CSV table of C-alpha atoms and ligand atoms in Angstrom, one decimal:
chain,number,residue,atom,x,y,z
A,1,UNK,CA,104.5,89.5,108.6
A,2,UNK,CA,103.7,88.1,112.1
A,3,UNK,CA,100.1,89.0,113.4
A,4,UNK,CA,98.6,88.2,116.7
A,5,UNK,CA,94.9,87.5,116.3
A,6,UNK,CA,92.5,87.3,119.3
A,7,UNK,CA,89.9,84.6,118.4
A,8,UNK,CA,86.5,84.7,120.1
A,9,UNK,CA,84.7,81.5,119.0
A,10,UNK,CA,81.6,82.2,121.2
A,11,UNK,CA,78.5,80.1,121.1
A,12,UNK,CA,76.3,78.1,118.9
A,13,UNK,CA,77.7,77.9,115.4
A,14,UNK,CA,80.6,80.3,116.4
A,15,UNK,CA,83.3,77.6,117.1
A,16,UNK,CA,82.4,75.7,113.9
A,17,UNK,CA,82.6,78.7,111.5
A,18,UNK,CA,85.7,80.0,113.3
A,19,UNK,CA,87.5,76.7,112.6
A,20,UNK,CA,87.0,77.1,109.0
A,21,UNK,CA,88.2,80.8,109.0
A,22,UNK,CA,91.4,79.7,110.7
A,23,UNK,CA,91.8,76.9,108.2
A,24,UNK,CA,91.7,79.5,105.5
A,25,UNK,CA,94.0,81.9,107.2
A,26,UNK,CA,96.6,79.2,107.9
A,27,UNK,CA,96.6,78.5,104.2
A,28,UNK,CA,97.0,82.2,103.4
A,29,UNK,CA,99.9,82.3,105.8
A,30,UNK,CA,101.6,79.3,104.1
A,31,UNK,CA,101.1,80.7,100.6
A,32,UNK,CA,102.1,84.3,101.4
A,33,UNK,CA,104.8,83.8,104.0
A,34,UNK,CA,102.9,85.2,107.0
A,35,UNK,CA,102.7,83.8,110.6
A,36,UNK,CA,99.3,84.2,112.3
A,37,UNK,CA,99.2,83.3,116.0
A,38,UNK,CA,95.9,82.9,117.7
A,39,UNK,CA,94.9,83.7,121.2
A,40,UNK,CA,91.6,82.2,122.4
A,41,UNK,CA,89.2,84.6,124.2
A,42,UNK,CA,86.2,83.5,126.0
A,43,UNK,CA,83.2,85.7,125.5
A,44,UNK,CA,79.4,85.3,125.6
A,45,UNK,CA,77.5,82.4,127.0
A,46,UNK,CA,80.6,80.2,127.3
A,47,UNK,CA,82.3,82.9,129.4
A,48,UNK,CA,79.2,83.1,131.6
A,49,UNK,CA,79.4,79.4,132.2
A,50,UNK,CA,83.1,79.6,133.0
A,51,UNK,CA,83.6,82.9,134.8
A,52,UNK,CA,80.0,84.1,135.7
A,53,UNK,CA,80.2,87.1,133.3
A,54,UNK,CA,80.2,87.5,129.5
A,55,UNK,CA,83.6,89.2,129.1
A,56,UNK,CA,85.9,89.3,132.1
A,57,UNK,CA,88.5,92.1,132.0
A,58,UNK,CA,91.3,89.6,131.5
A,59,UNK,CA,89.7,88.3,128.3
A,60,UNK,CA,89.2,91.9,127.0
A,61,UNK,CA,92.9,92.6,127.7
A,62,UNK,CA,93.8,89.7,125.4
A,63,UNK,CA,91.9,91.4,122.7
A,64,UNK,CA,93.5,94.8,123.3
A,65,UNK,CA,96.9,93.3,123.2
A,66,UNK,CA,96.3,91.6,119.8
A,67,UNK,CA,96.7,93.0,116.3
A,68,UNK,CA,93.0,92.2,115.5
A,69,UNK,CA,90.0,90.4,116.8
A,70,UNK,CA,88.0,87.8,115.0
A,71,UNK,CA,84.5,86.9,116.5
A,72,UNK,CA,82.3,84.0,115.6
A,73,UNK,CA,78.9,84.8,117.4
A,74,UNK,CA,77.5,84.8,120.9
A,75,UNK,CA,74.3,84.0,122.6
A,76,UNK,CA,71.8,81.3,122.8
A,77,UNK,CA,68.5,80.2,124.6
A,78,UNK,CA,70.5,78.7,127.5
A,79,UNK,CA,71.4,82.2,128.7
A,80,UNK,CA,68.1,84.0,127.9
A,81,UNK,CA,67.2,84.1,131.6
A,82,UNK,CA,70.5,85.5,132.7
A,83,UNK,CA,70.2,89.0,134.3
A,84,UNK,CA,70.4,91.9,131.8
A,85,UNK,CA,73.8,93.1,132.7
A,86,UNK,CA,75.4,89.6,132.5
A,87,UNK,CA,73.8,88.6,129.2
A,88,UNK,CA,76.1,87.4,126.3
A,89,UNK,CA,75.3,90.6,124.3
A,90,UNK,CA,76.7,92.7,127.1
A,91,UNK,CA,80.1,91.0,126.4
A,92,UNK,CA,79.8,92.4,122.8
A,93,UNK,CA,79.0,95.9,123.9
A,94,UNK,CA,81.9,95.9,126.4
A,95,UNK,CA,84.2,94.7,123.7
A,96,UNK,CA,83.2,97.3,121.3
A,97,UNK,CA,83.5,100.1,123.9
A,98,UNK,CA,86.8,98.7,125.2
A,99,UNK,CA,88.2,98.6,121.7
A,100,UNK,CA,86.8,102.1,120.9
A,101,UNK,CA,85.4,100.9,117.5
A,102,UNK,CA,83.1,103.6,116.4
A,103,UNK,CA,82.7,102.6,112.7
A,104,UNK,CA,80.8,99.6,111.5
A,105,UNK,CA,81.5,98.5,108.0
A,106,UNK,CA,79.2,96.1,106.3
A,107,UNK,CA,79.6,95.1,102.7
A,108,UNK,CA,76.7,94.3,100.5
A,109,UNK,CA,77.9,92.0,97.7
A,110,UNK,CA,76.1,89.7,95.4
A,111,UNK,CA,78.0,86.8,94.1
A,112,UNK,CA,77.0,86.1,90.5
A,113,UNK,CA,76.3,82.5,91.2
A,114,UNK,CA,73.7,83.5,93.8
A,115,UNK,CA,71.7,85.9,91.7
A,116,UNK,CA,68.6,83.8,92.2
A,117,UNK,CA,68.9,84.2,96.0
A,118,UNK,CA,68.3,87.9,95.8
A,119,UNK,CA,64.7,89.3,96.1
A,120,UNK,CA,65.5,91.8,93.4
A,121,UNK,CA,64.8,91.3,89.7
A,122,UNK,CA,67.7,89.6,87.8
A,123,UNK,CA,67.9,92.6,85.5
A,124,UNK,CA,68.9,94.8,88.5
A,125,UNK,CA,71.1,92.3,90.2
A,126,UNK,CA,73.0,91.5,87.1
A,127,UNK,CA,74.4,95.0,87.0
A,128,UNK,CA,76.3,94.0,90.1
A,129,UNK,CA,75.9,94.7,93.8
A,130,UNK,CA,79.2,95.5,95.5
A,131,UNK,CA,79.3,98.2,98.1
A,132,UNK,CA,80.0,98.9,101.7
A,133,UNK,CA,78.0,100.8,104.2
A,134,UNK,CA,80.2,102.7,106.8
A,135,UNK,CA,77.9,103.3,109.7
A,136,UNK,CA,78.7,105.5,112.8
A,137,UNK,CA,78.3,103.2,115.7
A,138,UNK,CA,78.5,105.0,119.1
A,139,UNK,CA,76.8,108.4,118.5
A,140,UNK,CA,73.5,110.0,117.3
A,141,UNK,CA,70.0,109.4,118.4
A,142,UNK,CA,70.7,105.9,119.9
A,143,UNK,CA,73.1,107.5,122.3
A,144,UNK,CA,71.2,110.8,123.0
A,145,UNK,CA,68.8,111.4,125.8
A,146,UNK,CA,65.6,109.4,125.8
A,147,UNK,CA,62.6,110.4,127.9
A,148,UNK,CA,58.9,110.1,128.2
A,149,UNK,CA,56.8,112.7,130.1
A,150,UNK,CA,53.1,112.0,130.1
A,151,UNK,CA,52.0,111.7,126.6
A,152,UNK,CA,55.2,113.1,125.2
A,153,UNK,CA,58.3,110.9,124.2
A,154,UNK,CA,61.6,112.5,123.2
A,155,UNK,CA,64.8,111.1,121.7
A,156,UNK,CA,67.7,113.5,121.1
A,157,UNK,CA,70.0,113.3,118.1
A,158,UNK,CA,73.3,114.9,118.7
A,159,UNK,CA,76.5,114.8,116.8
A,160,UNK,CA,79.7,116.8,117.2
A,161,UNK,CA,82.0,117.8,114.4
A,162,UNK,CA,84.7,115.6,115.8
A,163,UNK,CA,82.4,112.5,115.8
A,164,UNK,CA,81.4,113.2,112.2
A,165,UNK,CA,84.9,113.9,111.1
A,166,UNK,CA,86.4,110.6,112.5
A,167,UNK,CA,83.6,108.5,110.8
A,168,UNK,CA,84.0,110.5,107.7
A,169,UNK,CA,87.7,109.7,107.5
A,170,UNK,CA,86.9,105.9,107.7
A,171,UNK,CA,84.5,106.4,104.8
A,172,UNK,CA,87.1,108.2,102.7
A,173,UNK,CA,89.8,105.8,103.6
A,174,UNK,CA,87.6,102.8,102.8
A,175,UNK,CA,86.6,104.4,99.4
A,176,UNK,CA,90.3,105.0,98.7
A,177,UNK,CA,91.0,101.3,99.1
A,178,UNK,CA,88.1,100.4,96.8
A,179,UNK,CA,86.4,102.2,93.9
A,180,UNK,CA,87.2,105.7,95.1
A,181,UNK,CA,83.5,106.7,95.2
A,182,UNK,CA,81.9,107.9,98.6
A,183,UNK,CA,78.2,108.6,98.9
A,184,UNK,CA,77.4,110.6,102.1
A,185,UNK,CA,73.8,109.9,103.2
A,186,UNK,CA,71.9,112.3,105.4
A,187,UNK,CA,68.6,114.3,105.8
A,188,UNK,CA,70.0,117.8,105.4
A,189,UNK,CA,66.7,119.2,104.0
A,190,UNK,CA,65.4,118.7,107.6
A,191,UNK,CA,67.9,118.0,110.2
A,192,UNK,CA,70.7,120.3,111.6
A,193,UNK,CA,72.8,117.3,112.5
A,194,UNK,CA,72.6,116.3,108.8
A,195,UNK,CA,73.6,119.9,107.6
A,196,UNK,CA,76.6,119.7,109.8
A,197,UNK,CA,77.3,116.1,108.6
A,198,UNK,CA,77.2,117.3,104.9
A,199,UNK,CA,79.5,120.3,105.6
A,200,UNK,CA,82.0,118.3,107.5
A,201,UNK,CA,82.1,115.7,104.7
A,202,UNK,CA,82.8,118.4,102.1
A,203,UNK,CA,85.5,119.9,104.3
A,204,UNK,CA,87.2,116.5,104.6
A,205,UNK,CA,86.9,115.8,100.9
A,206,UNK,CA,89.6,118.5,100.3
A,207,UNK,CA,92.0,116.0,101.9
A,208,UNK,CA,90.9,113.2,99.7
A,209,UNK,CA,91.0,114.7,96.0
A,210,UNK,CA,91.3,111.1,94.7
A,211,UNK,CA,87.9,110.2,96.1
A,212,UNK,CA,84.6,111.4,94.5
A,213,UNK,CA,82.2,112.6,97.0
A,214,UNK,CA,78.5,112.7,96.4
A,215,UNK,CA,75.5,113.5,98.7
A,216,UNK,CA,72.2,111.7,99.0
A,217,UNK,CA,69.2,112.1,101.2
A,218,UNK,CA,68.5,109.0,103.2
A,219,UNK,CA,65.0,108.5,101.8
A,220,UNK,CA,66.3,108.6,98.3
A,221,UNK,CA,69.2,106.3,99.3
A,222,UNK,CA,66.6,103.6,100.6
A,223,UNK,CA,65.0,103.7,97.2
A,224,UNK,CA,68.3,103.7,95.2
A,225,UNK,CA,69.5,100.7,97.0
A,226,UNK,CA,66.8,98.6,95.5
A,227,UNK,CA,66.4,100.5,92.3
A,228,UNK,CA,70.1,100.7,91.2
A,229,UNK,CA,72.5,99.3,93.8
A,230,UNK,CA,75.3,99.1,91.2
A,231,UNK,CA,75.8,102.9,91.5
A,232,UNK,CA,77.3,102.6,95.1
A,233,UNK,CA,80.8,101.9,96.1
A,234,UNK,CA,81.0,103.2,99.8
A,235,UNK,CA,78.1,104.8,101.7
A,236,UNK,CA,78.9,106.8,104.9
A,237,UNK,CA,76.1,107.6,107.2
A,238,UNK,CA,75.1,108.2,110.8
A,239,UNK,CA,74.0,105.5,113.3
A,240,UNK,CA,70.3,105.1,112.8
A,241,UNK,CA,70.2,105.6,109.1
A,242,UNK,CA,73.1,103.1,108.7
A,243,UNK,CA,71.3,100.6,111.0
A,244,UNK,CA,68.3,100.6,108.6
A,245,UNK,CA,70.1,100.8,105.3
A,246,UNK,CA,72.6,98.1,106.2
A,247,UNK,CA,69.7,95.7,106.9
A,248,UNK,CA,68.1,96.6,103.6
A,249,UNK,CA,71.4,96.2,101.8
A,250,UNK,CA,72.1,92.7,103.4
A,251,UNK,CA,68.7,91.4,102.3
A,252,UNK,CA,69.2,92.2,98.6
A,253,UNK,CA,72.3,90.0,98.5
A,254,UNK,CA,70.6,86.7,99.5
A,255,UNK,CA,71.7,84.8,102.7
A,256,UNK,CA,72.7,86.2,106.0
A,257,UNK,CA,75.3,83.5,106.1
A,258,UNK,CA,77.3,85.1,103.3
A,259,UNK,CA,78.0,88.6,104.9
A,260,UNK,CA,81.0,89.7,106.8
A,261,UNK,CA,81.5,92.9,108.8
A,262,UNK,CA,84.2,95.0,110.4
A,263,UNK,CA,84.2,97.4,113.2
A,264,UNK,CA,87.1,100.0,113.5
A,265,UNK,CA,88.3,102.8,115.6
A,266,UNK,CA,91.3,105.1,115.5
A,267,UNK,CA,93.9,102.3,115.3
A,268,UNK,CA,94.3,99.3,113.0
A,269,UNK,CA,93.0,97.0,115.8
A,270,UNK,CA,89.6,96.0,114.4
A,271,UNK,CA,86.8,93.6,115.2
A,272,UNK,CA,85.7,91.3,112.4
A,273,UNK,CA,82.6,89.2,112.5
A,274,UNK,CA,79.9,87.8,110.2
A,275,UNK,CA,76.6,89.7,110.6
A,276,UNK,CA,74.5,86.7,111.7
A,277,UNK,CA,74.1,85.4,115.2
A,278,UNK,CA,75.0,82.1,116.9
A,279,UNK,CA,72.2,80.2,115.0
A,280,UNK,CA,71.4,77.7,117.9
A,281,UNK,CA,68.9,76.0,115.6
A,282,UNK,CA,71.6,74.6,113.4
A,283,UNK,CA,74.6,74.5,115.9
A,284,UNK,CA,76.6,71.3,116.0
A,285,UNK,CA,75.1,69.9,112.8
A,286,UNK,CA,77.8,70.8,110.4
A,287,UNK,CA,75.4,72.7,108.2
A,288,UNK,CA,76.2,76.4,109.0
A,289,UNK,CA,77.6,78.4,106.1
A,290,UNK,CA,81.2,79.6,107.1
A,291,UNK,CA,81.6,82.1,104.2
A,292,UNK,CA,80.4,85.2,106.1
A,293,UNK,CA,83.1,84.3,108.8
A,294,UNK,CA,85.8,83.6,106.2
A,295,UNK,CA,85.1,86.8,104.4
A,296,UNK,CA,85.3,88.6,107.8
A,297,UNK,CA,88.8,87.2,108.0
A,298,UNK,CA,89.5,88.5,104.6
A,299,UNK,CA,88.3,92.0,105.7
A,300,UNK,CA,90.7,91.8,108.7
A,301,UNK,CA,93.6,91.1,106.3
A,302,UNK,CA,92.6,94.1,104.2
A,303,UNK,CA,91.7,96.7,106.7
A,304,UNK,CA,93.7,95.8,109.7
A,305,UNK,CA,96.9,94.3,108.1
A,306,UNK,CA,97.0,96.0,104.7
A,307,UNK,CA,97.1,92.6,103.0
A,308,UNK,CA,95.0,93.5,99.9
A,309,UNK,CA,96.3,90.7,97.7
A,310,UNK,CA,95.8,88.1,100.4
A,311,UNK,CA,92.2,89.3,101.0
A,312,UNK,CA,91.5,89.3,97.2
A,313,UNK,CA,92.8,85.7,97.1
A,314,UNK,CA,90.3,84.5,99.7
A,315,UNK,CA,87.4,86.3,97.8
A,316,UNK,CA,88.6,84.7,94.6
A,317,UNK,CA,88.7,81.2,96.3
A,318,UNK,CA,85.1,81.7,97.5
A,319,UNK,CA,84.1,82.8,94.0
A,320,UNK,CA,85.7,79.6,92.5
A,321,UNK,CA,84.1,77.3,95.0
A,322,UNK,CA,80.7,78.8,94.3
A,323,UNK,CA,81.5,78.6,90.5
A,324,UNK,CA,82.2,74.9,90.9
A,325,UNK,CA,78.6,74.6,92.2
A,326,UNK,CA,79.3,74.0,95.9
A,327,UNK,CA,76.7,75.3,98.3
A,328,UNK,CA,75.9,75.1,101.9
A,329,UNK,CA,72.3,74.4,102.8
A,330,UNK,CA,71.2,78.1,103.2
A,331,UNK,CA,72.2,79.0,99.6
A,332,UNK,CA,71.4,75.7,98.0
A,333,UNK,CA,68.7,76.2,95.3
A,334,UNK,CA,66.1,73.6,95.8
A,335,UNK,CA,65.4,73.1,92.1
A,336,UNK,CA,69.1,72.7,91.2
A,337,UNK,CA,70.3,69.5,89.5
A,338,UNK,CA,73.9,70.8,89.2
A,339,UNK,CA,74.7,72.3,92.5
A,340,UNK,CA,76.4,70.1,95.3
A,341,UNK,CA,75.3,70.5,98.9
A,342,UNK,CA,78.2,70.6,101.4
A,343,UNK,CA,78.6,71.1,105.1
A,344,UNK,CA,80.4,73.8,107.1
A,345,UNK,CA,83.8,71.7,107.3
A,346,UNK,CA,83.8,70.8,103.7
A,347,UNK,CA,83.0,74.4,102.6
A,348,UNK,CA,86.0,75.7,104.6
A,349,UNK,CA,88.3,72.9,103.3
A,350,UNK,CA,87.3,73.6,99.6
A,351,UNK,CA,87.9,77.4,100.0
A,352,UNK,CA,91.3,76.7,101.6
A,353,UNK,CA,92.2,74.3,98.9
A,354,UNK,CA,91.3,76.8,96.1
A,355,UNK,CA,93.4,79.6,97.5
A,356,UNK,CA,96.1,80.6,95.1
A,357,UNK,CA,99.0,83.2,95.3
B,1,LIG,P1,70.7,84.2,113.8
B,1,LIG,O1,71.5,85.1,112.9
B,1,LIG,O2,71.6,83.5,114.8
B,1,LIG,O3,69.9,83.1,113.0
B,1,LIG,C1,68.8,83.6,112.1
B,1,LIG,C2,68.5,82.5,111.1
B,1,LIG,O4,69.6,82.4,110.2
B,1,LIG,C3,68.5,81.1,111.7
B,1,LIG,O5,67.5,80.4,111.0
B,1,LIG,C4,69.9,80.5,111.4
B,1,LIG,O6,69.9,79.1,111.4
B,1,LIG,C5,70.2,81.2,110.1
B,1,LIG,N1,71.7,81.3,110.0
B,1,LIG,C6,72.4,82.3,110.7
B,1,LIG,N2,73.7,82.1,110.4
B,1,LIG,C7,73.8,81.2,109.5
B,1,LIG,C8,74.9,80.6,108.8
B,1,LIG,N3,76.1,81.0,108.9
B,1,LIG,N4,74.6,79.5,107.9
B,1,LIG,C9,73.3,79.2,107.8
B,1,LIG,N5,72.2,79.7,108.4
B,1,LIG,C10,72.5,80.7,109.2
B,1,LIG,O7,69.7,85.1,114.6
B,1,LIG,P2,68.8,84.7,115.9
B,1,LIG,O8,68.2,83.3,115.6
B,1,LIG,O9,67.9,85.9,116.0
B,1,LIG,O10,69.8,84.8,117.2
B,1,LIG,C11,70.4,83.6,117.7
B,1,LIG,C12,71.3,84.0,118.9
B,1,LIG,O11,72.3,84.9,118.3
B,1,LIG,C13,70.6,85.0,119.9
B,1,LIG,O12,71.1,84.6,121.2
B,1,LIG,C14,71.1,86.4,119.5
B,1,LIG,O13,71.1,87.2,120.6
B,1,LIG,C15,72.5,86.1,119.1
B,1,LIG,N6,73.0,87.1,118.1
B,1,LIG,C16,74.3,87.3,118.2
B,1,LIG,C17,75.0,88.2,117.3
B,1,LIG,C18,76.4,88.4,117.5
B,1,LIG,O14,77.2,87.6,118.1
B,1,LIG,N7,77.0,89.4,116.9
B,1,LIG,C19,74.3,88.9,116.4
B,1,LIG,C20,72.9,88.6,116.2
B,1,LIG,C21,72.3,87.7,117.1
């Protein structure tokens, strides 16, 4: 297959980790007979320096004309005093809106080699943590009316059936490609939006008889994620609940440098990025962990290009490199006498070399 990928290196460690993801993708191309072509897109602080704005229309157009978009990270202290509407993060919001990506998908996965890095007890972690939170991204209370009148503040949470249905479909489709279990999380004992959410999910489930649907109240879910995370395969939830639960879920897996994400809309054009920022404190030192970025590229192969085997091969290569004891600084256990500390470039190279068909 030939695929055109828009590549946004961004700022800070963005360019460093992106180089390693491209190294791994090129190896996948070689092994599996695909051609990936890359179009560089300027976004964030580097675009402000070059064009005076964080995502010029021409750069957005390059993304829309690609098969998928890979993003490193944007932002940094240098642009902190730039006016609000020109800040690097505005580029990200313009990109998401321009691409129409309403579903943010963030996996929570513990690598068996990194069990010690989790704040949970080994007895819980050892049962396995491997689930995805599918979060509605452009609706709900964050996008409702916000107002303060005297001593009263109000935020409106509003969802239409269509908005719920489109995110529900992403949840079911994601579950279908994984363990076929979908947990719909809401607060239907209190909220009307949640009662509508629940009923739309059950209506949709008739179209996905191969996926087992369960319901869970959000407060219970927050508890279950730390009590028994092994029970989850895919969680689908609204914007604010997903925001909170996905941070909780990423924390239980160890380092922020390990976690990828995808944002999807109605088409296969997706936006794939690690969950961390541009980490200016470690930029240019070859110590950033590129694994979150590399796993974002694997998600792109799976969810935008339907290349499941290739995505699995990347995950297996990451597993094998960790198994061999290689660690970047953020996941290096201080007391270890057996692990080997490696930099960003070496980690990317090791993963590319481990890839097998
Ligand atoms: P951050 O995620 O960049 O860094 C937080 C901490 O985690 C830092 O100590 C950093 O060194 C470490 N870290 C992050 N990624 C790492 C990696 N791959 N390997 C090893 N360590 C890693 O968050 P921050 O410091 O709050 O933000 C820095 C900049 O990034 C800000 O300008 C912020 O606005 C921006 N940001 C961008 C995005 C994005 O592009 N999607 C997301 C979050 C923050």
